[in-house]
Amino acid sequence: MIGRVLAGVCALLLVVALAGCGTGRSEGGGTLTVLAAASLTDVYEDLADDFEAEHAVEVDLALGSSTDLAEQAADGAPGDVLATADEASMQIAEHAGVTGEVVTFATNVLVVVTPPGNPAGIESLDDLADATWVRCADVVPCGRVALDVLEANGITAEPASLEEDVRATLDKVSSGEADAGLVYATDAVAAGDGVETIEIPGADEHLTSYVAAPLEGAQDPDLAQAWVDLLTSQPGQRVLADAGFGLP
C-alpha cells in the first residue's frame, strides 16, 4: 500500500519518532497522521488505501496502545486523528483539550485464541487455570475488558504475562509461546489460520467501543475530519464489518 505503517518504536516514542518518520506535509501533496489502536491495524490499512486514492494524500498510521497514544496526544505529540479502542483512553486526550468532536464508529468483543491445533486442549475460560496464557495489561483497553470478562465468569487464574497491546498478545499465541490468549474477535479474524478461536459466552455483554476524533493540532483540519467521517460512512462501516467489527 502507499501509506507507511509506523509501528513498534515509532508508535511508542511518538513525540520523537513522528518527526523522523515523515510526518507533516509532503511536497506536492499532504500527509495525514492517524494515531490508532493496535487492533485497528488491518482495517485501517485497508481504509487508508481508499482514502489516499480519493484525497491524493499519504496516510501514516502510528499504531500502538490506545492509552499510550492518547497520553502522547495529550502531551502535544504531532498527529491529525486519534482513534482508541475504548472511551476511557480517548478521555485522556479530551481532558487535555486536544480533540475535536468524538464519534463512536465500531464495537468489538473478546475471544480466546489458541495456536493452530489447540495443543493445550483449551475449551473454555475454565481451562486457563492449567494453561500458559496471556492477556493485555490492565491499563490498556483490551486489558480492561479482559478483567471484566474474567470477573464475570469467576476466573481467578493468573496470566503468564501481561502484554502492551492486543497485537502483542496475539503474537504470543500465534508463535506458540502461549497456550491461549484473550484478544478481540477482529484480531482472531485478521490472524486467519494462525490461531484457533473459542467464543466466550456472555462476552457480548462487555463490548468495547471504538472512538475517533480529529486532533486540534491537525495540519489540515478538513482532511482530519474527512477521515473521521469515513469511519461512520456506509463504505467505511462495510469495511469495518468485513473485518469483524460490530456496528456502534
PDB file of C-alpha atoms in Angstrom:
ATOM      1  CA  MET A   1       0.000   0.000   0.000  1.00  0.00           C
ATOM      2  CA  ILE A   2       1.058   3.614  -0.463  1.00  0.00           C
ATOM      3  CA  GLY A   3       0.706   4.573   3.209  1.00  0.00           C
ATOM      4  CA  ARG A   4       3.508   3.559   5.524  1.00  0.00           C
ATOM      5  CA  VAL A   5       2.790   1.981   8.883  1.00  0.00           C
ATOM      6  CA  LEU A   6       4.667   3.458  11.835  1.00  0.00           C
ATOM      7  CA  ALA A   7       4.771   0.730  14.478  1.00  0.00           C
ATOM      8  CA  GLY A   8       6.928  -0.551  17.304  1.00  0.00           C
ATOM      9  CA  VAL A   9       9.316   2.148  18.464  1.00  0.00           C
ATOM     10  CA  CYS A  10       7.722   4.656  16.168  1.00  0.00           C
ATOM     11  CA  ALA A  11       4.372   4.222  17.916  1.00  0.00           C
ATOM     12  CA  LEU A  12       5.726   4.082  21.458  1.00  0.00           C
ATOM     13  CA  LEU A  13       8.116   7.029  21.089  1.00  0.00           C
ATOM     14  CA  LEU A  14       5.770   9.118  19.039  1.00  0.00           C
ATOM     15  CA  VAL A  15       6.991  12.552  20.002  1.00  0.00           C
ATOM     16  CA  VAL A  16      10.436  11.851  18.590  1.00  0.00           C
ATOM     17  CA  ALA A  17       9.580   9.229  16.030  1.00  0.00           C
ATOM     18  CA  LEU A  18       6.943  11.069  14.072  1.00  0.00           C
ATOM     19  CA  ALA A  19       9.359  13.869  13.468  1.00  0.00           C
ATOM     20  CA  GLY A  20      11.758  11.427  11.889  1.00  0.00           C
ATOM     21  CA  CYS A  21       9.268   9.205  10.086  1.00  0.00           C
ATOM     22  CA  GLY A  22       7.959  11.628   7.518  1.00  0.00           C
ATOM     23  CA  THR A  23       5.222  13.440   9.461  1.00  0.00           C
ATOM     24  CA  GLY A  24       3.866  16.663   8.028  1.00  0.00           C
ATOM     25  CA  ARG A  25       3.123  17.978   4.589  1.00  0.00           C
ATOM     26  CA  SER A  26       4.912  16.275   1.753  1.00  0.00           C
ATOM     27  CA  GLU A  27       5.968  18.071  -1.395  1.00  0.00           C
ATOM     28  CA  GLY A  28       3.207  18.019  -3.955  1.00  0.00           C
ATOM     29  CA  GLY A  29       0.641  16.520  -1.539  1.00  0.00           C
ATOM     30  CA  GLY A  30      -0.375  16.070   2.050  1.00  0.00           C
ATOM     31  CA  THR A  31       0.212  13.615   4.842  1.00  0.00           C
ATOM     32  CA  LEU A  32      -2.473  12.555   7.305  1.00  0.00           C
ATOM     33  CA  THR A  33      -1.057  11.108  10.525  1.00  0.00           C
ATOM     34  CA  VAL A  34      -3.514   8.792  12.275  1.00  0.00           C
ATOM     35  CA  LEU A  35      -2.782   7.588  15.804  1.00  0.00           C
ATOM     36  CA  ALA A  36      -4.720   4.340  16.200  1.00  0.00           C
ATOM     37  CA  ALA A  37      -5.208   1.369  18.495  1.00  0.00           C
ATOM     38  CA  ALA A  38      -3.187  -1.694  17.503  1.00  0.00           C
ATOM     39  CA  SER A  39      -6.379  -3.699  16.967  1.00  0.00           C
ATOM     40  CA  LEU A  40      -7.255  -1.366  14.091  1.00  0.00           C
ATOM     41  CA  THR A  41      -4.090  -2.221  12.144  1.00  0.00           C
ATOM     42  CA  ASP A  42      -5.502  -4.274   9.283  1.00  0.00           C
ATOM     43  CA  VAL A  43      -8.775  -2.450   8.771  1.00  0.00           C
ATOM     44  CA  TYR A  44      -7.089   0.961   8.882  1.00  0.00           C
ATOM     45  CA  GLU A  45      -4.568  -0.152   6.279  1.00  0.00           C
ATOM     46  CA  ASP A  46      -7.489  -1.077   4.021  1.00  0.00           C
ATOM     47  CA  LEU A  47      -9.262   2.224   4.672  1.00  0.00           C
ATOM     48  CA  ALA A  48      -6.026   4.135   4.066  1.00  0.00           C
ATOM     49  CA  ASP A  49      -5.703   2.732   0.558  1.00  0.00           C
ATOM     50  CA  ASP A  50      -9.083   4.142  -0.476  1.00  0.00           C
ATOM     51  CA  PHE A  51      -8.556   7.409   1.392  1.00  0.00           C
ATOM     52  CA  GLU A  52      -5.203   8.006  -0.279  1.00  0.00           C
ATOM     53  CA  ALA A  53      -6.688   7.398  -3.715  1.00  0.00           C
ATOM     54  CA  GLU A  54      -9.648   9.712  -3.101  1.00  0.00           C
ATOM     55  CA  HIS A  55      -7.788  12.591  -1.460  1.00  0.00           C
ATOM     56  CA  ALA A  56      -4.372  12.340  -3.140  1.00  0.00           C
ATOM     57  CA  VAL A  57      -2.608  12.263   0.219  1.00  0.00           C
ATOM     58  CA  GLU A  58      -0.459   9.841   2.156  1.00  0.00           C
ATOM     59  CA  VAL A  59      -1.797   8.227   5.335  1.00  0.00           C
ATOM     60  CA  ASP A  60       0.768   7.482   8.040  1.00  0.00           C
ATOM     61  CA  LEU A  61      -0.515   5.087  10.701  1.00  0.00           C
ATOM     62  CA  ALA A  62       1.055   5.259  14.165  1.00  0.00           C
ATOM     63  CA  LEU A  63      -0.231   2.091  15.850  1.00  0.00           C
ATOM     64  CA  GLY A  64       0.017   1.005  19.463  1.00  0.00           C
ATOM     65  CA  SER A  65      -1.649   1.001  22.846  1.00  0.00           C
ATOM     66  CA  SER A  66      -4.679   3.303  22.952  1.00  0.00           C
ATOM     67  CA  THR A  67      -3.621   4.579  26.361  1.00  0.00           C
ATOM     68  CA  ASP A  68      -0.078   5.381  25.218  1.00  0.00           C
ATOM     69  CA  LEU A  69      -1.250   7.143  22.079  1.00  0.00           C
ATOM     70  CA  ALA A  70      -3.867   9.177  23.953  1.00  0.00           C
ATOM     71  CA  GLU A  71      -1.269  10.248  26.513  1.00  0.00           C
ATOM     72  CA  GLN A  72       1.124  11.233  23.746  1.00  0.00           C
ATOM     73  CA  ALA A  73      -1.593  13.258  22.007  1.00  0.00           C
ATOM     74  CA  ALA A  74      -2.433  14.914  25.333  1.00  0.00           C
ATOM     75  CA  ASP A  75       1.242  15.824  25.720  1.00  0.00           C
ATOM     76  CA  GLY A  76       1.249  17.544  22.332  1.00  0.00           C
ATOM     77  CA  ALA A  77       2.689  14.847  20.076  1.00  0.00           C
ATOM     78  CA  PRO A  78       2.093  15.643  16.400  1.00  0.00           C
ATOM     79  CA  GLY A  79      -0.875  13.954  14.784  1.00  0.00           C
ATOM     80  CA  ASP A  80      -4.095  14.645  12.922  1.00  0.00           C
ATOM     81  CA  VAL A  81      -6.545  11.977  14.139  1.00  0.00           C
ATOM     82  CA  LEU A  82      -6.746   9.805  17.255  1.00  0.00           C
ATOM     83  CA  ALA A  83      -8.669   6.521  17.341  1.00  0.00           C
ATOM     84  CA  THR A  84      -8.838   4.451  20.520  1.00  0.00           C
ATOM     85  CA  ALA A  85     -10.283   1.078  21.451  1.00  0.00           C
ATOM     86  CA  ASP A  86     -12.328   2.472  24.311  1.00  0.00           C
ATOM     87  CA  GLU A  87     -13.796   5.717  25.572  1.00  0.00           C
ATOM     88  CA  ALA A  88     -11.625   5.822  28.696  1.00  0.00           C
ATOM     89  CA  SER A  89      -8.455   6.190  26.635  1.00  0.00           C
ATOM     90  CA  MET A  90      -9.960   8.921  24.475  1.00  0.00           C
ATOM     91  CA  GLN A  91     -10.945  10.848  27.604  1.00  0.00           C
ATOM     92  CA  ILE A  92      -7.252  11.313  28.398  1.00  0.00           C
ATOM     93  CA  ALA A  93      -6.913  13.390  25.242  1.00  0.00           C
ATOM     94  CA  GLU A  94     -10.318  15.027  25.693  1.00  0.00           C
ATOM     95  CA  HIS A  95      -9.475  16.232  29.177  1.00  0.00           C
ATOM     96  CA  ALA A  96      -6.276  17.742  27.787  1.00  0.00           C
ATOM     97  CA  GLY A  97      -8.369  19.728  25.308  1.00  0.00           C
ATOM     98  CA  VAL A  98      -6.644  18.385  22.207  1.00  0.00           C
ATOM     99  CA  THR A  99      -9.569  16.679  20.431  1.00  0.00           C
ATOM    100  CA  GLY A 100     -12.408  17.791  18.249  1.00  0.00           C
ATOM    101  CA  GLU A 101     -15.796  16.056  18.272  1.00  0.00           C
ATOM    102  CA  VAL A 102     -15.513  12.405  19.337  1.00  0.00           C
ATOM    103  CA  VAL A 103     -17.566   9.804  17.441  1.00  0.00           C
ATOM    104  CA  THR A 104     -18.149   6.103  18.117  1.00  0.00           C
ATOM    105  CA  PHE A 105     -17.587   4.081  14.963  1.00  0.00           C
ATOM    106  CA  ALA A 106     -17.363   0.387  15.926  1.00  0.00           C
ATOM    107  CA  THR A 107     -17.527  -2.204  18.686  1.00  0.00           C
ATOM    108  CA  ASN A 108     -15.543  -5.354  19.450  1.00  0.00           C
ATOM    109  CA  VAL A 109     -15.840  -8.423  21.650  1.00  0.00           C
ATOM    110  CA  LEU A 110     -13.275 -10.561  23.462  1.00  0.00           C
ATOM    111  CA  VAL A 111     -12.476 -14.151  22.454  1.00  0.00           C
ATOM    112  CA  VAL A 112      -9.956 -16.824  23.412  1.00  0.00           C
ATOM    113  CA  VAL A 113      -7.372 -17.777  20.808  1.00  0.00           C
ATOM    114  CA  THR A 114      -5.007 -20.743  20.789  1.00  0.00           C
ATOM    115  CA  PRO A 115      -2.196 -21.829  18.466  1.00  0.00           C
ATOM    116  CA  PRO A 116      -3.259 -23.952  15.477  1.00  0.00           C
ATOM    117  CA  GLY A 117      -4.400 -27.379  16.609  1.00  0.00           C
ATOM    118  CA  ASN A 118      -5.095 -26.081  20.138  1.00  0.00           C
ATOM    119  CA  PRO A 119      -2.335 -28.273  21.644  1.00  0.00           C
ATOM    120  CA  ALA A 120      -3.336 -27.498  25.252  1.00  0.00           C
ATOM    121  CA  GLY A 121      -6.948 -28.520  24.620  1.00  0.00           C
ATOM    122  CA  ILE A 122      -8.458 -25.209  25.710  1.00  0.00           C
ATOM    123  CA  GLU A 123     -12.237 -25.348  25.502  1.00  0.00           C
ATOM    124  CA  SER A 124     -13.340 -22.530  27.818  1.00  0.00           C
ATOM    125  CA  LEU A 125     -12.064 -19.892  30.211  1.00  0.00           C
ATOM    126  CA  ASP A 126     -12.049 -22.535  32.969  1.00  0.00           C
ATOM    127  CA  ASP A 127      -9.171 -24.306  31.199  1.00  0.00           C
ATOM    128  CA  LEU A 128      -6.895 -21.292  31.647  1.00  0.00           C
ATOM    129  CA  ALA A 129      -6.133 -22.476  35.187  1.00  0.00           C
ATOM    130  CA  ASP A 130      -3.951 -25.271  33.799  1.00  0.00           C
ATOM    131  CA  ALA A 131      -2.543 -23.385  30.816  1.00  0.00           C
ATOM    132  CA  THR A 132       0.122 -20.835  29.968  1.00  0.00           C
ATOM    133  CA  TRP A 133      -1.994 -17.921  28.846  1.00  0.00           C
ATOM    134  CA  VAL A 134      -1.604 -14.205  28.219  1.00  0.00           C
ATOM    135  CA  ARG A 135      -3.690 -11.075  28.044  1.00  0.00           C
ATOM    136  CA  CYS A 136      -3.253  -7.326  27.705  1.00  0.00           C
ATOM    137  CA  ALA A 137      -2.022  -5.194  30.577  1.00  0.00           C
ATOM    138  CA  ASP A 138      -4.657  -3.720  32.879  1.00  0.00           C
ATOM    139  CA  VAL A 139      -4.087  -0.135  31.721  1.00  0.00           C
ATOM    140  CA  VAL A 140      -4.950  -0.714  28.051  1.00  0.00           C
ATOM    141  CA  PRO A 141      -8.470  -1.270  26.641  1.00  0.00           C
ATOM    142  CA  CYS A 142      -8.087  -4.976  25.864  1.00  0.00           C
ATOM    143  CA  GLY A 143      -6.815  -5.500  29.404  1.00  0.00           C
ATOM    144  CA  ARG A 144      -9.681  -3.607  30.978  1.00  0.00           C
ATOM    145  CA  VAL A 145     -12.306  -5.588  29.077  1.00  0.00           C
ATOM    146  CA  ALA A 146     -10.448  -8.835  29.854  1.00  0.00           C
ATOM    147  CA  LEU A 147     -10.664  -8.059  33.563  1.00  0.00           C
ATOM    148  CA  ASP A 148     -14.419  -7.513  33.227  1.00  0.00           C
ATOM    149  CA  VAL A 149     -14.956 -10.763  31.311  1.00  0.00           C
ATOM    150  CA  LEU A 150     -12.795 -12.799  33.683  1.00  0.00           C
ATOM    151  CA  GLU A 151     -14.524 -11.394  36.752  1.00  0.00           C
ATOM    152  CA  ALA A 152     -17.976 -12.012  35.265  1.00  0.00           C
ATOM    153  CA  ASN A 153     -17.017 -15.652  34.710  1.00  0.00           C
ATOM    154  CA  GLY A 154     -15.386 -16.126  38.093  1.00  0.00           C
ATOM    155  CA  ILE A 155     -11.945 -16.802  36.615  1.00  0.00           C
ATOM    156  CA  THR A 156      -9.041 -16.186  39.017  1.00  0.00           C
ATOM    157  CA  ALA A 157      -6.223 -17.870  37.050  1.00  0.00           C
ATOM    158  CA  GLU A 158      -3.207 -15.591  36.625  1.00  0.00           C
ATOM    159  CA  PRO A 159      -1.735 -14.968  33.151  1.00  0.00           C
ATOM    160  CA  ALA A 160       1.867 -15.849  32.371  1.00  0.00           C
ATOM    161  CA  SER A 161       2.422 -12.304  31.118  1.00  0.00           C
ATOM    162  CA  LEU A 162       0.654  -9.011  30.524  1.00  0.00           C
ATOM    163  CA  GLU A 163       1.240  -7.586  27.042  1.00  0.00           C
ATOM    164  CA  GLU A 164       1.461  -3.959  25.933  1.00  0.00           C
ATOM    165  CA  ASP A 165      -1.391  -4.247  23.407  1.00  0.00           C
ATOM    166  CA  VAL A 166      -3.670  -6.771  21.751  1.00  0.00           C
ATOM    167  CA  ARG A 167      -1.349  -7.473  18.818  1.00  0.00           C
ATOM    168  CA  ALA A 168       1.484  -8.363  21.188  1.00  0.00           C
ATOM    169  CA  THR A 169      -0.921 -10.736  22.936  1.00  0.00           C
ATOM    170  CA  LEU A 170      -1.932 -12.288  19.628  1.00  0.00           C
ATOM    171  CA  ASP A 171       1.714 -12.729  18.614  1.00  0.00           C
ATOM    172  CA  LYS A 172       2.496 -14.629  21.818  1.00  0.00           C
ATOM    173  CA  VAL A 173      -0.217 -17.142  20.918  1.00  0.00           C
ATOM    174  CA  SER A 174       0.335 -17.451  17.164  1.00  0.00           C
ATOM    175  CA  SER A 175       4.056 -18.014  17.765  1.00  0.00           C
ATOM    176  CA  GLY A 176       3.302 -20.846  20.182  1.00  0.00           C
ATOM    177  CA  GLU A 177       4.794 -19.053  23.197  1.00  0.00           C
ATOM    178  CA  ALA A 178       1.438 -19.285  24.990  1.00  0.00           C
ATOM    179  CA  ASP A 179      -1.306 -21.909  25.085  1.00  0.00           C
ATOM    180  CA  ALA A 180      -4.025 -19.282  24.875  1.00  0.00           C
ATOM    181  CA  GLY A 181      -4.677 -15.560  24.893  1.00  0.00           C
ATOM    182  CA  LEU A 182      -7.550 -13.123  25.244  1.00  0.00           C
ATOM    183  CA  VAL A 183      -7.864 -10.876  22.192  1.00  0.00           C
ATOM    184  CA  TYR A 184     -10.547  -9.108  20.223  1.00  0.00           C
ATOM    185  CA  ALA A 185     -12.614 -11.089  17.740  1.00  0.00           C
ATOM    186  CA  THR A 186     -11.263  -8.921  14.920  1.00  0.00           C
ATOM    187  CA  ASP A 187      -7.667  -9.838  15.762  1.00  0.00           C
ATOM    188  CA  ALA A 188      -8.600 -13.506  15.544  1.00  0.00           C
ATOM    189  CA  VAL A 189     -10.150 -12.838  12.132  1.00  0.00           C
ATOM    190  CA  ALA A 190      -7.017 -10.998  10.983  1.00  0.00           C
ATOM    191  CA  ALA A 191      -4.806 -13.889  12.134  1.00  0.00           C
ATOM    192  CA  GLY A 192      -6.657 -16.326   9.898  1.00  0.00           C
ATOM    193  CA  ASP A 193      -5.244 -19.854  10.145  1.00  0.00           C
ATOM    194  CA  GLY A 194      -2.582 -18.605  12.543  1.00  0.00           C
ATOM    195  CA  VAL A 195      -4.870 -19.187  15.515  1.00  0.00           C
ATOM    196  CA  GLU A 196      -7.989 -21.068  16.547  1.00  0.00           C
ATOM    197  CA  THR A 197     -10.848 -19.130  18.113  1.00  0.00           C
ATOM    198  CA  ILE A 198     -13.062 -20.001  21.070  1.00  0.00           C
ATOM    199  CA  GLU A 199     -16.022 -17.740  21.743  1.00  0.00           C
ATOM    200  CA  ILE A 200     -16.713 -16.667  25.323  1.00  0.00           C
ATOM    201  CA  PRO A 201     -20.354 -16.988  26.450  1.00  0.00           C
ATOM    202  CA  GLY A 202     -21.609 -13.619  27.651  1.00  0.00           C
ATOM    203  CA  ALA A 203     -18.665 -11.693  26.230  1.00  0.00           C
ATOM    204  CA  ASP A 204     -21.048  -9.563  24.180  1.00  0.00           C
ATOM    205  CA  GLU A 205     -22.216  -8.041  27.470  1.00  0.00           C
ATOM    206  CA  HIS A 206     -18.764  -6.490  27.773  1.00  0.00           C
ATOM    207  CA  LEU A 207     -18.310  -4.830  24.397  1.00  0.00           C
ATOM    208  CA  THR A 208     -15.587  -2.272  23.854  1.00  0.00           C
ATOM    209  CA  SER A 209     -16.472   0.791  21.792  1.00  0.00           C
ATOM    210  CA  TYR A 210     -14.042   2.368  19.338  1.00  0.00           C
ATOM    211  CA  VAL A 211     -13.994   6.139  19.164  1.00  0.00           C
ATOM    212  CA  ALA A 212     -12.181   8.636  16.959  1.00  0.00           C
ATOM    213  CA  ALA A 213     -11.681  12.376  16.817  1.00  0.00           C
ATOM    214  CA  PRO A 214      -9.694  14.905  14.827  1.00  0.00           C
ATOM    215  CA  LEU A 215      -6.910  16.484  16.869  1.00  0.00           C
ATOM    216  CA  GLU A 216      -6.805  20.216  17.469  1.00  0.00           C
ATOM    217  CA  GLY A 217      -3.253  20.358  16.137  1.00  0.00           C
ATOM    218  CA  ALA A 218      -4.148  18.750  12.796  1.00  0.00           C
ATOM    219  CA  GLN A 219      -2.214  20.297   9.915  1.00  0.00           C
ATOM    220  CA  ASP A 220      -5.308  20.069   7.709  1.00  0.00           C
ATOM    221  CA  PRO A 221      -8.460  20.021   9.863  1.00  0.00           C
ATOM    222  CA  ASP A 222     -10.706  19.299   6.879  1.00  0.00           C
ATOM    223  CA  LEU A 223      -8.638  16.276   5.928  1.00  0.00           C
ATOM    224  CA  ALA A 224      -8.657  15.007   9.509  1.00  0.00           C
ATOM    225  CA  GLN A 225     -12.427  15.375   9.662  1.00  0.00           C
ATOM    226  CA  ALA A 226     -12.743  13.550   6.342  1.00  0.00           C
ATOM    227  CA  TRP A 227     -11.017  10.505   7.882  1.00  0.00           C
ATOM    228  CA  VAL A 228     -13.365  10.528  10.871  1.00  0.00           C
ATOM    229  CA  ASP A 229     -16.346  10.902   8.540  1.00  0.00           C
ATOM    230  CA  LEU A 230     -15.134   7.919   6.515  1.00  0.00           C
ATOM    231  CA  LEU A 231     -15.345   5.702   9.603  1.00  0.00           C
ATOM    232  CA  THR A 232     -19.078   6.294  10.020  1.00  0.00           C
ATOM    233  CA  SER A 233     -19.928   6.352   6.309  1.00  0.00           C
ATOM    234  CA  GLN A 234     -21.562   3.369   4.603  1.00  0.00           C
ATOM    235  CA  PRO A 235     -18.348   2.374   2.775  1.00  0.00           C
ATOM    236  CA  GLY A 236     -16.321   2.700   5.976  1.00  0.00           C
ATOM    237  CA  GLN A 237     -18.811   0.723   8.025  1.00  0.00           C
ATOM    238  CA  ARG A 238     -18.818  -2.005   5.376  1.00  0.00           C
ATOM    239  CA  VAL A 239     -15.028  -2.361   5.584  1.00  0.00           C
ATOM    240  CA  LEU A 240     -15.205  -2.473   9.386  1.00  0.00           C
ATOM    241  CA  ALA A 241     -17.951  -5.100   9.319  1.00  0.00           C
ATOM    242  CA  ASP A 242     -15.974  -7.242   6.875  1.00  0.00           C
ATOM    243  CA  ALA A 243     -13.078  -7.154   9.359  1.00  0.00           C
ATOM    244  CA  GLY A 244     -15.334  -8.457  12.120  1.00  0.00           C
ATOM    245  CA  PHE A 245     -16.159  -5.219  13.926  1.00  0.00           C
ATOM    246  CA  GLY A 246     -19.649  -4.612  15.265  1.00  0.00           C
ATOM    247  CA  LEU A 247     -21.671  -1.539  14.490  1.00  0.00           C
ATOM    248  CA  PRO A 248     -21.649   1.311  17.014  1.00  0.00           C
TER     249      PRO A 248
END
